[in-house]
XYZ file of C-alpha atoms in Angstrom:
169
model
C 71.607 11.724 61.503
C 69.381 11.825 58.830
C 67.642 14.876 60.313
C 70.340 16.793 60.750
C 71.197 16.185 57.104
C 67.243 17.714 56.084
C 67.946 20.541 58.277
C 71.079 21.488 57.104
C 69.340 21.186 53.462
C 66.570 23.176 54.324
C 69.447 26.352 55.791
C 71.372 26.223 52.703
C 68.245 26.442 50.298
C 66.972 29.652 52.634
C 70.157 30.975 52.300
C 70.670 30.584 49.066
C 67.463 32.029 48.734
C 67.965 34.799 50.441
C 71.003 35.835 48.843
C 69.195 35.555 45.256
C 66.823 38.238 46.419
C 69.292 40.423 47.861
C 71.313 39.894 44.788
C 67.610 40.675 42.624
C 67.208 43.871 44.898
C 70.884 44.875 44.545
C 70.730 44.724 40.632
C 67.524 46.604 40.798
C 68.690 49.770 43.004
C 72.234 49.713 40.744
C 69.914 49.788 37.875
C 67.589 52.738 39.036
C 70.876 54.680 40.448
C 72.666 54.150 37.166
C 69.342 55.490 35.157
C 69.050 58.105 36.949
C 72.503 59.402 36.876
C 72.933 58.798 32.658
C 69.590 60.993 33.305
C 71.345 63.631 35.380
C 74.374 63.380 32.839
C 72.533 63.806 29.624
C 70.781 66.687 30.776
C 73.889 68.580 31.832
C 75.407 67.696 28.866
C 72.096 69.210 27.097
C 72.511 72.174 29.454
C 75.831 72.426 27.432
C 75.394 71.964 24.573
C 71.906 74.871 24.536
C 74.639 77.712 26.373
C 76.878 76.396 23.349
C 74.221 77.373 21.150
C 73.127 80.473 23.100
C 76.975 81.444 22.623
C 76.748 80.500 18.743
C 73.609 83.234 18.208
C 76.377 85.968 19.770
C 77.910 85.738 16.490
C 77.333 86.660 13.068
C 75.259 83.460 10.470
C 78.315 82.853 8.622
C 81.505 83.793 11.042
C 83.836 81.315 12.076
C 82.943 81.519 15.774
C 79.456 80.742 15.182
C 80.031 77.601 12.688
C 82.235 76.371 15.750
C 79.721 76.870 18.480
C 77.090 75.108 16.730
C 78.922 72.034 15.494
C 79.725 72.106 18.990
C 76.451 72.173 20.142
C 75.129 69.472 17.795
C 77.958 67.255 18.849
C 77.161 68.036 22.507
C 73.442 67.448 21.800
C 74.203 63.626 20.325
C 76.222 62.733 23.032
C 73.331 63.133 25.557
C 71.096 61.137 23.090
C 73.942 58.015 23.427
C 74.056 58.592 27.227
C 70.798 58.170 27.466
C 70.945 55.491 25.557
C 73.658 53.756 26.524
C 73.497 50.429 28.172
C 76.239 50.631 31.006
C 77.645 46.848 30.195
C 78.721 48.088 26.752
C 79.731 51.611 28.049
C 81.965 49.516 30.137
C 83.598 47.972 28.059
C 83.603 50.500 25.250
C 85.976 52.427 28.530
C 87.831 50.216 29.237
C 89.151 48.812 25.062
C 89.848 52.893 24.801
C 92.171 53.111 27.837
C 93.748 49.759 26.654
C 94.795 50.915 23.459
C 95.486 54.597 24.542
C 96.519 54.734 28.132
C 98.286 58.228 27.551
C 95.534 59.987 25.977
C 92.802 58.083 28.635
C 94.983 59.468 31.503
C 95.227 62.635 29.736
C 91.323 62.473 29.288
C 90.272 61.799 32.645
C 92.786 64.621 34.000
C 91.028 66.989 31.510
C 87.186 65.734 32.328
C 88.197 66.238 36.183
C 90.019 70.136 35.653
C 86.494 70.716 34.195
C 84.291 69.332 36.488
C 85.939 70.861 39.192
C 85.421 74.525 36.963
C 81.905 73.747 36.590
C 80.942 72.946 40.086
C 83.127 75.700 41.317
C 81.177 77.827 39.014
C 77.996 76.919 39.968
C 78.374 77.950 43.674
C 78.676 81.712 42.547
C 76.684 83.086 45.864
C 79.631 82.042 47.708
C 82.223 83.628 44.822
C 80.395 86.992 45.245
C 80.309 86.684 48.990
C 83.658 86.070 49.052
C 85.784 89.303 50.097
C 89.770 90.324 49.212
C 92.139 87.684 50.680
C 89.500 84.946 51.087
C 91.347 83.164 48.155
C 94.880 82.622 48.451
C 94.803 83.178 44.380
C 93.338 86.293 44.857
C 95.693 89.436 43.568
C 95.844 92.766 45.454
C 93.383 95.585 43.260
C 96.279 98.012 43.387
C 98.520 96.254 42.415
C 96.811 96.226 39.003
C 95.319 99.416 38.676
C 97.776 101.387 40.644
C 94.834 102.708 43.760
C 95.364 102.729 46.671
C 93.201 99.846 48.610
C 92.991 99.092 52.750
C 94.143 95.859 53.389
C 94.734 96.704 57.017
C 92.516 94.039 58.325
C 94.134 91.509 55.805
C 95.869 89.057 57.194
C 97.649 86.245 54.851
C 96.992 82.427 55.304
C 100.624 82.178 56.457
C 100.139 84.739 58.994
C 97.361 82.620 60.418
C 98.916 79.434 60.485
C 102.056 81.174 62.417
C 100.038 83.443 64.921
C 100.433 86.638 63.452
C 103.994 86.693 61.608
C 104.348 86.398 58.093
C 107.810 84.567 58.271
């Protein structure tokens, strides 16, 4: 018995060594992914907060629209210094005291934060926006009915028309 004891020793050690270095190589690919992506982050945010200041040199020195922009732009420009400082335990947590003690405005936050992410990636596919002809986008409005011309929408057909082979109703 005494060797079945050793052996079953000798397993769990392996094991458990094993599953330290999986744990070790685990930590260290989160850690590179997570690196890389306050990288990615911070230099969109950078990306920012330059057109920000691009859009600030539109205006005149002293106008309102220009003092806005830039403050904006500085703002933008220190956030992407803390992401890419930021160590991701205290970002954490910093995340999750905020939505504690304002659930509403967190919500309200993260609704925001995703309307504009989903803007800015839409926006940066603009090959396919240009592409794109009348009726392709169910939001798209008919040209005559805003300027009053007269535009061929004969080969038009509307998404509901599709769906019920041809008939609008």
């Amino acid at each position: 018995m005494p060797r079945r004891t050793e052996t079953t020793e000798k397993a769990k050690a392996h094991a458990q060594d094993l599953a330290d270095k999986v744990k070790d190589t685990v930590t260290a690919e989160a850690s590179a992914r997570v690196e890389s992506l306050k990288h990615s982050a911070a230099q969109e945010v950078e990306s920012a907060a330059h057109a920000a200041d691009a859009a600030a040199d539109a205006f005149p020195d002293r106008s309102v629209q220009h003092q806005v922009l830039s403050r904006i732009a500085d703002n933008m420009e220190a956030v992407a210094g803390q992401v890419r400082s930021a160590d991701l335990a205290s970002m954490s947590r910093k995340v999750s005291d905020f939505a504690r003690e304002n659930p509403l405005l967190f919500v309200g936050s993260a609704a925001l934060a995703g309307f504009a992410a989903a803007r800015f990636l839409s926006a940066r596919n603009t090959g396919a926006a240009q592409s794109a002809s009348f009726g392709a986008d169910p939001w798209d409005i008919d040209p005559s009915l805003l300027h009053g011309t007269s535009v061929d929408t004969s080969g038009h057909t509307s998404a509901l028309a599709r769906m019920n082979g041809g008939r609008d109703a």
